[in-house]
Short mmCIF file of C-alpha atoms and ligand atoms in Angstrom, two decimals:
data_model
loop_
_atom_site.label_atom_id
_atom_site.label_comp_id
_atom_site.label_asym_id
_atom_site.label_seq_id
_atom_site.Cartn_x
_atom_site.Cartn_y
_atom_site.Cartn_z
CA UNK A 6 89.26 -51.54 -51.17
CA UNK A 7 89.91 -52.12 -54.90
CA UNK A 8 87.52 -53.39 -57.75
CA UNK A 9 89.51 -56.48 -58.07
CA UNK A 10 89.40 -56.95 -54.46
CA UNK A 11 85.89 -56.50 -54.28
CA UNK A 12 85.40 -59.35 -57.21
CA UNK A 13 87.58 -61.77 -55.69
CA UNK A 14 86.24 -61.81 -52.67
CA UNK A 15 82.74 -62.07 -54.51
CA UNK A 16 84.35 -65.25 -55.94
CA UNK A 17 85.41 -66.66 -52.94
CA UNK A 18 82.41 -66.08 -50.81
CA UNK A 19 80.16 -68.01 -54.05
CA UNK A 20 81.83 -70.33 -54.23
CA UNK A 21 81.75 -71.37 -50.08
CA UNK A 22 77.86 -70.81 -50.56
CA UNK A 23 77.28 -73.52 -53.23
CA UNK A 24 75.27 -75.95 -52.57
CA UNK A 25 77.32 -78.97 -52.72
CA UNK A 26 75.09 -80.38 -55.24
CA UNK A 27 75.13 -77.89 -57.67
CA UNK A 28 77.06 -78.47 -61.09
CA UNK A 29 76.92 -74.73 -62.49
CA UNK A 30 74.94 -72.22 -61.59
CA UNK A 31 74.81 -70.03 -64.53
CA UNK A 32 74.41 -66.25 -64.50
CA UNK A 33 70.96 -65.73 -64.83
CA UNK A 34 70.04 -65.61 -68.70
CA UNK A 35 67.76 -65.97 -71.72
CA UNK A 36 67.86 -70.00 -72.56
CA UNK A 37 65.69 -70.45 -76.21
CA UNK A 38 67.43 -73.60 -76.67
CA UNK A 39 69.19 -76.10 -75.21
CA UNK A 40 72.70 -77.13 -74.66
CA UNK A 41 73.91 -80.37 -74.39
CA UNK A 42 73.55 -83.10 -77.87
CA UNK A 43 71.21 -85.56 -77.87
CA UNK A 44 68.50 -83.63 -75.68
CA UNK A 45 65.50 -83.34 -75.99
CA UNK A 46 64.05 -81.36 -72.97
CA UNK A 47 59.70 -81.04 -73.12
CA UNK A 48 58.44 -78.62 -71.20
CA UNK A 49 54.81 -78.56 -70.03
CA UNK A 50 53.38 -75.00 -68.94
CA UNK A 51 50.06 -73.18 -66.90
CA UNK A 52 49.34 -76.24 -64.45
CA UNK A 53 49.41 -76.95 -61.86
CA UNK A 54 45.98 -78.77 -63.02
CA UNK A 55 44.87 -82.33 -63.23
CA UNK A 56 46.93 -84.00 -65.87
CA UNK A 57 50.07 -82.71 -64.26
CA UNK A 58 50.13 -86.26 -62.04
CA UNK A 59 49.63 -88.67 -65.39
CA UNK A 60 51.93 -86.83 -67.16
CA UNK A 61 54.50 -86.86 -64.39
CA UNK A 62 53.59 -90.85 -64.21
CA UNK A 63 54.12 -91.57 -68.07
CA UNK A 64 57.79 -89.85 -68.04
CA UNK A 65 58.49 -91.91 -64.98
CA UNK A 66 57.59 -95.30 -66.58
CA UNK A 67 59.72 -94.49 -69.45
CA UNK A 68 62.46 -93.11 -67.53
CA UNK A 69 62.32 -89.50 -68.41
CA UNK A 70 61.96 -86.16 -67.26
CA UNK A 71 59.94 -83.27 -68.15
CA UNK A 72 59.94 -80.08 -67.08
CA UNK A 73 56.69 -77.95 -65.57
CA UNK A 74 56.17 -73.86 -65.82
CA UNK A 75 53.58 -73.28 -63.52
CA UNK A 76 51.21 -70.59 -62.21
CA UNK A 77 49.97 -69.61 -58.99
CA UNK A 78 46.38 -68.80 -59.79
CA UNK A 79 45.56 -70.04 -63.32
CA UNK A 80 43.41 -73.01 -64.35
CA UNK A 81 43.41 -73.47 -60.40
CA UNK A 82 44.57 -72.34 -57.34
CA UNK A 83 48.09 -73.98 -56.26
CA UNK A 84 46.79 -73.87 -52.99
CA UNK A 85 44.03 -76.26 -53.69
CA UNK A 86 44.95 -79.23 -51.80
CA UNK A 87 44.65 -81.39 -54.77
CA UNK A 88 47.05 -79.39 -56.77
CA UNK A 89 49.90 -78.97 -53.50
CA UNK A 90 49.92 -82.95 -53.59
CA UNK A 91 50.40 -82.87 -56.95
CA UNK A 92 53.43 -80.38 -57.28
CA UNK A 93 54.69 -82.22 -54.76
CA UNK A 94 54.34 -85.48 -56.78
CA UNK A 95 56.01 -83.79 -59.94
CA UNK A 96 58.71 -82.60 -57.77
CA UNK A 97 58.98 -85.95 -55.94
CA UNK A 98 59.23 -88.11 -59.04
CA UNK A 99 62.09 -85.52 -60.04
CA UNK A 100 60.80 -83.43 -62.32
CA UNK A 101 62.05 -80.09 -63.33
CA UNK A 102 59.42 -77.46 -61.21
CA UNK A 103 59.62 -73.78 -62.79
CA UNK A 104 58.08 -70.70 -62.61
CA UNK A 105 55.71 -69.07 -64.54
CA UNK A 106 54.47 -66.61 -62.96
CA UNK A 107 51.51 -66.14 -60.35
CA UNK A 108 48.63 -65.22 -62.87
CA UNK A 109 49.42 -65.54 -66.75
CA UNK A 110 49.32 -61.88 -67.16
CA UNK A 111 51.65 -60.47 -69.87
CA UNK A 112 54.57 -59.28 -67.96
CA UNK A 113 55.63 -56.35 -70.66
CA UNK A 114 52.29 -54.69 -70.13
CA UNK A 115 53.14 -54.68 -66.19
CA UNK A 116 55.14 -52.16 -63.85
CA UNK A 117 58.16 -53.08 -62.12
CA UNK A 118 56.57 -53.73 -58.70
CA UNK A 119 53.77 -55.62 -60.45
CA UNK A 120 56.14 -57.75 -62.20
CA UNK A 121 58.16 -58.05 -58.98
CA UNK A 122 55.25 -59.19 -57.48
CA UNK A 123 54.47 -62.15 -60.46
CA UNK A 124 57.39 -63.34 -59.83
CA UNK A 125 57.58 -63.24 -56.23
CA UNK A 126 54.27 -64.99 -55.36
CA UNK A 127 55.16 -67.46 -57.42
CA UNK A 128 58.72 -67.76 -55.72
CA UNK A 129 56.83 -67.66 -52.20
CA UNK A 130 54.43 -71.13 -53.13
CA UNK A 131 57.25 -73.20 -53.99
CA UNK A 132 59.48 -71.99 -50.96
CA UNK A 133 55.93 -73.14 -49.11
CA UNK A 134 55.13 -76.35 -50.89
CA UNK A 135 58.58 -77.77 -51.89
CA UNK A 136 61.09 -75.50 -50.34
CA UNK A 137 62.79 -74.58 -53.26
CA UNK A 138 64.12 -71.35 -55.16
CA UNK A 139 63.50 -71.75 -58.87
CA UNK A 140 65.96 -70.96 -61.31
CA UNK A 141 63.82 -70.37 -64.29
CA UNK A 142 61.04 -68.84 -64.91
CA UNK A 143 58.71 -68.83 -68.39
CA UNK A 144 57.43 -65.37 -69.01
CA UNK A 145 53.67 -65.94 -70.40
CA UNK A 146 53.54 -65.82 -74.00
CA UNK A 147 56.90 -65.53 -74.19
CA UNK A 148 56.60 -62.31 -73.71
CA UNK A 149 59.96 -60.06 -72.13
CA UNK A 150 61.65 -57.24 -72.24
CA UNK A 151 65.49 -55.90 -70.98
CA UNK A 152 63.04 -54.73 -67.82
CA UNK A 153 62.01 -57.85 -67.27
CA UNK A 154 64.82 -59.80 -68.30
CA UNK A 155 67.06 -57.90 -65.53
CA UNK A 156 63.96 -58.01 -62.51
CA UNK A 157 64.53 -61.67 -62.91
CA UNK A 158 68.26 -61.64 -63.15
CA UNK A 159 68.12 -59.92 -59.61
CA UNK A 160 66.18 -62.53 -58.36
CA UNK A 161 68.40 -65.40 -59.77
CA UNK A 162 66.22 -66.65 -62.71
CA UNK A 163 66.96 -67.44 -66.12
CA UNK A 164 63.72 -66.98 -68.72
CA UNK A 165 63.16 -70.42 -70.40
CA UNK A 166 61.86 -69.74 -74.49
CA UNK A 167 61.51 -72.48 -76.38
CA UNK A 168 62.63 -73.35 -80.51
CA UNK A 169 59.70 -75.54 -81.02
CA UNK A 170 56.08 -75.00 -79.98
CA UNK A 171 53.72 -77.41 -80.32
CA UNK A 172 50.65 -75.00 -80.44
CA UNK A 173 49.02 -77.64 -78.41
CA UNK A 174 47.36 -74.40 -76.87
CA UNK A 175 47.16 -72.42 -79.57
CA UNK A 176 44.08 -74.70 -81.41
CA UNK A 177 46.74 -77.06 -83.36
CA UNK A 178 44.79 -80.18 -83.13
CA UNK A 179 46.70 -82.84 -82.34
CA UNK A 180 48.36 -83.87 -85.05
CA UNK A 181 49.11 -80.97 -86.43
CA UNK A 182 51.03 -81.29 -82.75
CA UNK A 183 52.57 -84.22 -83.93
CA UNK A 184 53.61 -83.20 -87.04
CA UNK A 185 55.97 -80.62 -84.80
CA UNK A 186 57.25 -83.29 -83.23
CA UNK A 187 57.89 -85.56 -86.57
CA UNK A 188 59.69 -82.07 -88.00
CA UNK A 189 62.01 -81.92 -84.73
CA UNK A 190 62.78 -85.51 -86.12
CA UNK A 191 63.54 -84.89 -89.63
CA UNK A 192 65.42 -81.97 -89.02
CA UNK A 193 67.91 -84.21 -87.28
CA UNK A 194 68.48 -81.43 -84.63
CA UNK A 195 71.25 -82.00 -81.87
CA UNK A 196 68.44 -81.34 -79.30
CA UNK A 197 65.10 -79.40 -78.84
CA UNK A 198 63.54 -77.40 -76.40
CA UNK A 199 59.86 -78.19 -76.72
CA UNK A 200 56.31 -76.07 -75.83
CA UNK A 201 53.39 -77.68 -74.51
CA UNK A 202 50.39 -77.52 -71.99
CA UNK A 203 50.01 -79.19 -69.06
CA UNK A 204 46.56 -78.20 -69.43
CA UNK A 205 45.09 -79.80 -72.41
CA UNK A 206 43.33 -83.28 -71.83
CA UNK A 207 45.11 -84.38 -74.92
CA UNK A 208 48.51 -83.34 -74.68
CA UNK A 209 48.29 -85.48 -71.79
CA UNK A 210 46.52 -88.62 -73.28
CA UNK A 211 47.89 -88.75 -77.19
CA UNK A 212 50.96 -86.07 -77.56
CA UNK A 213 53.18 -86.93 -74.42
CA UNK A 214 52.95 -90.68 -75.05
CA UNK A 215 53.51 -89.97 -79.04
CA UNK A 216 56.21 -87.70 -78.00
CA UNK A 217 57.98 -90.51 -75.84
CA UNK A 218 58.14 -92.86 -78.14
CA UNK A 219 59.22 -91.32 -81.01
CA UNK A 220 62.21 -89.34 -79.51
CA UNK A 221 63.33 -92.35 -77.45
CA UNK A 222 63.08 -94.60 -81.31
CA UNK A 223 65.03 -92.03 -82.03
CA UNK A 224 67.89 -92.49 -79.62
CA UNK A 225 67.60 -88.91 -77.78
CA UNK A 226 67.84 -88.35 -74.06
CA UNK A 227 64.30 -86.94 -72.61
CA UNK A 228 65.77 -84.45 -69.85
CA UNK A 229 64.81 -81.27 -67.91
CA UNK A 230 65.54 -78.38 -69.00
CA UNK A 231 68.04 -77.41 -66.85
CA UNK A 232 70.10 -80.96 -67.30
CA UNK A 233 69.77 -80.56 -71.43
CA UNK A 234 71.53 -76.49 -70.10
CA UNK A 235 73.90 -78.37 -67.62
CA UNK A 236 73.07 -75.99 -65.22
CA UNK A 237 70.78 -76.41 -61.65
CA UNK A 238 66.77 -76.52 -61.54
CA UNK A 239 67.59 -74.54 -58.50
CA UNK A 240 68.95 -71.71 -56.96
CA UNK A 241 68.74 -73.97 -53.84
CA UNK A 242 67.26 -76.67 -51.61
CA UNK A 243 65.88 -75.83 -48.86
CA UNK A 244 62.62 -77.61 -46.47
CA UNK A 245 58.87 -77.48 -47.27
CA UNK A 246 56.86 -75.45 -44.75
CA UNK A 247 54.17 -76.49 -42.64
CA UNK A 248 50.57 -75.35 -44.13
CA UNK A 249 49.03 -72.01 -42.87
CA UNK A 250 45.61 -70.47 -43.25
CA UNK A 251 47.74 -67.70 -45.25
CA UNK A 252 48.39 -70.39 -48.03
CA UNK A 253 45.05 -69.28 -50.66
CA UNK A 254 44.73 -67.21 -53.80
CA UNK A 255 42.32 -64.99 -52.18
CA UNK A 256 43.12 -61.69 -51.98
CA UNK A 257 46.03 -62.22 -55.12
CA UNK A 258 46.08 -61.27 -58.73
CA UNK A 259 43.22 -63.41 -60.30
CA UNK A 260 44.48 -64.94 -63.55
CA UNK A 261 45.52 -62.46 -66.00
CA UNK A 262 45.19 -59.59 -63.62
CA UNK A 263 48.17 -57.81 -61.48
CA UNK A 264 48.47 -56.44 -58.35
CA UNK A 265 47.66 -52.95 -57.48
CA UNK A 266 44.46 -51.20 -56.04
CA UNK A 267 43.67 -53.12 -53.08
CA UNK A 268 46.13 -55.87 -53.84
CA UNK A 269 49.52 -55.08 -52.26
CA UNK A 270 52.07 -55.72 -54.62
CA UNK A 271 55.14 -57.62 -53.03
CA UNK A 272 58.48 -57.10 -54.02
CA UNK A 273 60.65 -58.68 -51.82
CA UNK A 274 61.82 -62.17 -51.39
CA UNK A 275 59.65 -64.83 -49.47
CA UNK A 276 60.60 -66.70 -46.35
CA UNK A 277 62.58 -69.71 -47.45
CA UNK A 278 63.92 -72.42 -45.05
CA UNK A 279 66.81 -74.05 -45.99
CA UNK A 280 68.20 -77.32 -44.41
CA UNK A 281 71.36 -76.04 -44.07
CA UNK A 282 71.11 -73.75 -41.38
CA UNK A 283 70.11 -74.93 -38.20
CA UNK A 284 66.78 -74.84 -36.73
CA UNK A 285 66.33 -73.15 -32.88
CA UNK A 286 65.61 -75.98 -30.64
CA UNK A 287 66.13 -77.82 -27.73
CA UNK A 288 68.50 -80.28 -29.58
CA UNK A 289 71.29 -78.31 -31.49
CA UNK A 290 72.96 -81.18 -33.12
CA UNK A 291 70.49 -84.19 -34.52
CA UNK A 292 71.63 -85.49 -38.49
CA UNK A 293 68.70 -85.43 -40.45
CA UNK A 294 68.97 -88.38 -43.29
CA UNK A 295 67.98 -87.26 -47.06
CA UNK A 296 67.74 -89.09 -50.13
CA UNK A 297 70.13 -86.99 -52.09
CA UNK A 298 67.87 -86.55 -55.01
CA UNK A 299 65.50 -84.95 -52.72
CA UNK A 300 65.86 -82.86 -49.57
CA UNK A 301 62.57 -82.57 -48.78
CA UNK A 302 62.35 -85.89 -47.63
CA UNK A 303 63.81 -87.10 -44.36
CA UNK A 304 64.51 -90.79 -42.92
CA UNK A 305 61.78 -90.86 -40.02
CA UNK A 306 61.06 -93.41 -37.40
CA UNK A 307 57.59 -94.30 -37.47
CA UNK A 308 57.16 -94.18 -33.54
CA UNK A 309 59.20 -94.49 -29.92
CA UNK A 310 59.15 -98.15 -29.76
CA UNK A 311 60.92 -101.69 -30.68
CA UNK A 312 59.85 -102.62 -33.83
CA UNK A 313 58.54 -98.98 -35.07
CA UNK A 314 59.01 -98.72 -39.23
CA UNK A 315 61.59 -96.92 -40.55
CA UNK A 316 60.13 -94.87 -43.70
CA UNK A 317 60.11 -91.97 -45.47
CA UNK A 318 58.58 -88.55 -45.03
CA UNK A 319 58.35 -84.65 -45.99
CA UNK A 320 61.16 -83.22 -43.58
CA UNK A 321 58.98 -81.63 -40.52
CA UNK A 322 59.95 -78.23 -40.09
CA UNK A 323 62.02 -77.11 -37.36
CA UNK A 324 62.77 -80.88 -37.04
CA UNK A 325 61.56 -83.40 -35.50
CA UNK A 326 62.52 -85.80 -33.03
CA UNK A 327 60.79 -88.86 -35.14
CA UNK A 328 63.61 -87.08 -37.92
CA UNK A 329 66.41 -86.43 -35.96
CA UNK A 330 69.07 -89.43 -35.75
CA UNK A 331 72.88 -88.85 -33.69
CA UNK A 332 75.75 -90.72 -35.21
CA UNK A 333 77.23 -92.27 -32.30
CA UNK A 334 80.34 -94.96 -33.09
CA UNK A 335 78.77 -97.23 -35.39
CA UNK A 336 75.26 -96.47 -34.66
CA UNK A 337 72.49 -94.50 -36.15
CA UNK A 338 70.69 -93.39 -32.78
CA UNK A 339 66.98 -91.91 -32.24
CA UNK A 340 65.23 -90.64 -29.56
CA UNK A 341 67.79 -90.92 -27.08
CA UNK A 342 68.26 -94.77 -26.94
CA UNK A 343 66.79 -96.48 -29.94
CA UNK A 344 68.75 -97.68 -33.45
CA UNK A 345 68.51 -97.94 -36.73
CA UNK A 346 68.35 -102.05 -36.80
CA UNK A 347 68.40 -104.81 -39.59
CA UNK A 348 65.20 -106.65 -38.80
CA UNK A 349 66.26 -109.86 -37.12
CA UNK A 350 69.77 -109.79 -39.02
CA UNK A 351 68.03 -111.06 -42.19
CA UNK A 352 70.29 -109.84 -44.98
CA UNK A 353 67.85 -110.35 -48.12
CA UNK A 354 67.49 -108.23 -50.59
CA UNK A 355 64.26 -105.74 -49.59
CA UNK A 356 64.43 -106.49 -45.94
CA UNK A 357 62.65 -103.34 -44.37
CA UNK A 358 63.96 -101.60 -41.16
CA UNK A 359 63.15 -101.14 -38.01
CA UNK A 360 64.40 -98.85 -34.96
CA UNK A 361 64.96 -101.00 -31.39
CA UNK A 362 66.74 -100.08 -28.36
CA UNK A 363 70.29 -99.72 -28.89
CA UNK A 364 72.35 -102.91 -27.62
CA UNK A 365 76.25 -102.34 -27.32
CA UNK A 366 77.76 -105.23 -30.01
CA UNK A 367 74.69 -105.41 -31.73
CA UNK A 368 75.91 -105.98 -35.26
CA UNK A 369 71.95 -105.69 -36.42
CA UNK A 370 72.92 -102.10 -35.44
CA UNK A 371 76.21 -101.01 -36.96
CA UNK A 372 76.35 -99.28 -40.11
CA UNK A 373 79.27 -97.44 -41.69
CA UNK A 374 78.77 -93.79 -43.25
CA UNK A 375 80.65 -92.86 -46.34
CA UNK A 376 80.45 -90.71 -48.39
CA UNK A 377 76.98 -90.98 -49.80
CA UNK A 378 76.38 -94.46 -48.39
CA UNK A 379 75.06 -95.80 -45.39
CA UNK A 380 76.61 -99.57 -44.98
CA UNK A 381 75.80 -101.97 -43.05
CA UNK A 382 78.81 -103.18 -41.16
CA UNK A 383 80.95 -105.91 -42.49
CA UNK A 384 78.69 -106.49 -45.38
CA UNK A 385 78.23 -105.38 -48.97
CA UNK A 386 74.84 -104.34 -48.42
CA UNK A 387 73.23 -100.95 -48.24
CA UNK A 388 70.95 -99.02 -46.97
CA UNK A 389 68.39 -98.48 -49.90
CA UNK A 390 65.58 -96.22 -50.65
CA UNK A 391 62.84 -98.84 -51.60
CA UNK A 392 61.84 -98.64 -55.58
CA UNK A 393 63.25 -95.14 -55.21
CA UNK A 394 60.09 -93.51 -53.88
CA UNK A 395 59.93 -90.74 -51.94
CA UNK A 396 55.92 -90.99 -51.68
CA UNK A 397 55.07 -90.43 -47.86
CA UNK A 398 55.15 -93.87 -45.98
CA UNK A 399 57.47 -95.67 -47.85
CA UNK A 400 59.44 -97.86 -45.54
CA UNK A 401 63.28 -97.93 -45.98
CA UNK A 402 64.99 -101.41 -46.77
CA UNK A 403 68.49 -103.29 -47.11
CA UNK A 404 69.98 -104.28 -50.31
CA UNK A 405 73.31 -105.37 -51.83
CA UNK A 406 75.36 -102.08 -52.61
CA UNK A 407 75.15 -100.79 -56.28
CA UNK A 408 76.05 -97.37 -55.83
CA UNK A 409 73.00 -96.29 -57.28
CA UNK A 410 70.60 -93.35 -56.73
CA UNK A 411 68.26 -95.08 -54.18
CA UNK A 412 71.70 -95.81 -52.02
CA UNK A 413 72.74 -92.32 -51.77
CA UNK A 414 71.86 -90.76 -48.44
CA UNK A 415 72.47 -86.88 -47.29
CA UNK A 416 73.51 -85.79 -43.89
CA UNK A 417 72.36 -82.30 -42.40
CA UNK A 418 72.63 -81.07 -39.16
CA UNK A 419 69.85 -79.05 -37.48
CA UNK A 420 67.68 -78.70 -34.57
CA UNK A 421 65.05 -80.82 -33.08
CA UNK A 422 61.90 -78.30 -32.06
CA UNK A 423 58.81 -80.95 -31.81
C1 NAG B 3 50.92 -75.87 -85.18
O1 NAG B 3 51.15 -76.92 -86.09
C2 NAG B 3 51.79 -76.55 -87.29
C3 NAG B 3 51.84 -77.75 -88.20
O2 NAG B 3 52.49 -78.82 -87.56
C4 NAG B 3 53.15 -75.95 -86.97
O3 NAG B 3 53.80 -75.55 -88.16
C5 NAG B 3 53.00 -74.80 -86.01
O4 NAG B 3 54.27 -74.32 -85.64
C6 NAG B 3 52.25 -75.28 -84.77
N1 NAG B 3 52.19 -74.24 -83.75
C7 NAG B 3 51.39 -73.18 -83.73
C8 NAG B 3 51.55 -72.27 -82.58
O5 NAG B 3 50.58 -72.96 -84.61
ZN1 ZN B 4 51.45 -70.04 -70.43
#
């Protein structure tokens, strides 16, 4: 077999594996600034702690996105159930979620399996809590090597520097903070990759609302990281796993510290479950129903029974028979014999659904799937992901079809196993 054989088939075989959502997925790299004019990409590191959710919130309401470098077992424990809600809130509300290693230590004073092992427990929590494979990770301080630079090329991360750091961290107070942010300004740069601290009570209260305003006065796009690159926030999409006593920091590198001693260091690659391979179960074939701007949630019938809410919720894993609808003709069918049904045929605007027994001719029941879209029948009007939320509970409704993010629905096909 020849060398070019060898690469072309490399080619090939990539490019089947892509996740259809990806744009580019970028040999992994060293990123100290961003792409794409007119970005402005701030990135917030060392949560996950207890401004990460106002922060998140404050981006939202100005319709931004920041980005988040986070540790395992820094200011807290990611396994504390207050900070696994709020990842999941960050990551919900479409946030760019990074890695920054398990404990803060500085990677270039590390061996290769201990740096292996920052990386991979880090890699392992949000495969656990979000089901995803990051794509960057932050060294602490900044701080790499070729050594380092290469461990995380073989695990498909870029490191994520910065050009402008707000010291926020570092004892600037804050508006010496500001001042950083009023220089990014003057200098009239084309975009700006931008340090801060999750951490710090008033990067949270004074800089991130400063920040805001002045950048969006300013006429520049607030963005990830990875959409001011072009590239993915992930190496891929996969489900959220169900919570196990083996989900703590104890027994892992405390903050600062490394593994070694009586700390296994792990060097592999964590269990990840990915939507696109099917689940065992009893039911091969069910279509699970994703908002495409996050596969973590599914489209879940709130019980057996006429009248039972349609909402959303995190994707059970292994499936679940609440989560696991069969296109059939022109209807969206669950547990055997009930369907996705326009309440009473009303077709305003913010009608919620509901799931009744399926009734052949039921035009309450017929919906048309293309593309992205789910349709109802005959009408211009959509099924629509209510004020865009993905929080837990939100219940699904009808509106007239925009095209627009809350209308665009992804298909998967797995088992059912509970
Ligand atoms: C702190 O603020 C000053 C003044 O705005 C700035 O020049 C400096 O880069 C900031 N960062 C650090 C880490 O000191
Ligand atoms: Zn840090």
């Amino acid at each position: 077999m020849s060398t070019r054989f060898v690469f072309s088939t490399l080619l090939a075989a990539s490019a089947v594996w892509a996740h259809p959502h990806l744009e580019y997925r970028a040999t992994p790299q060293v990123y100290d600034a961003c792409i794409n004019a007119n970005d402005i990409a701030l990135t917030f590191d060392d949560g996950p702690w207890i401004y990460l959710r106002d922060i998140s919130d404050q981006f939202t309401a100005a319709g931004a996105k920041a980005s988040f470098f986070m540790n395992g077992n820094n200011w807290d424990c990611i396994y504390n159930p207050d900070r696994i809600a709020d990842v999941k809130y960050a990551y919900a509300a479409g946030h760019q979620i990074s890695s920054h290693t398990w404990s803060h230590a500085d990677l270039t004073s590390l061996s290769t399996p201990q740096i292996q092992d920052a990386m991979f427990r880090m890699e392992e929590a949000f495969s656990r809590i979000l089901g995803i494979k990051p794509a960057f990770m932050r060294p602490p301080f900044g701080d790499y090597n070729d050594n380092i630079q290469s461990i995380a090329a073989a695990r498909g991360q870029s490191l994520a520097l910065w050009d402008w750091d707000t010291g926020d961290a570092d004892g600037n107070t804050t508006a010496q903070s500001e001042a950083v942010y009023n220089d990014v300004v003057s200098a009239k740069v084309s975009n700006a990759l931008i340090l801060e601290h999750e951490t710090e009570q008033t990067t949270d209260s004074t800089l991130v609302p400063f920040a805001i305003k002045l950048f969006q006065s300013k006429g520049y796009n607030l963005v990830t990281m990875a959409q001011c690159l072009g590239v993915d926030p992930y190496q891929a999409i996969g489900v959220p796993q169900q919570q196990t006593a083996s989900w703590t920091c104890d027994g892992t590198p405390d903050p600062g510290a490394a593994c070694g001693g009586s700390i296994a260091c792990e060097t592999g690659t964590p269990v990840f479950s990915s939507t696109t391979t099917a689940p065992s179960g009893p039911t091969p074939t069910a279509t699970f129903i994703h908002p495409t701007a996050n596969a973590a949630k599914c489209l879940t019938a709130a019980s057996n029974t006429d009248g039972a809410a349609v909402e959303i919720e995190d994707c059970v894993s292994g499936g679940s028979t609440t989560q696991g609808w069969t296109v059939s003709g022109s209807n969206l069918q669950i547990f055997g014999s009930k369907c996705l049904d326009v309440t009473n045929g009303v077709t305003t605007n913010g009608n919620k659904m509901q799931i009744w027994t399926c009734a052949a001719g039921n035009t309450n029941q017929m919906w048309t799937l293309s593309g992205n879209t789910i349709q109802w029948s005959g009408q211009s009007i959509c099924l629509d992901l209510t004020d865009g939320s993905v929080t837990d509970g939100n219940l699904v409704q009808i509106w007239t079809c925009t095209g627009g993010p809350n209308q665009q629905w992804t298909r998967t096909t797995g088992g059912v196993a509970n």
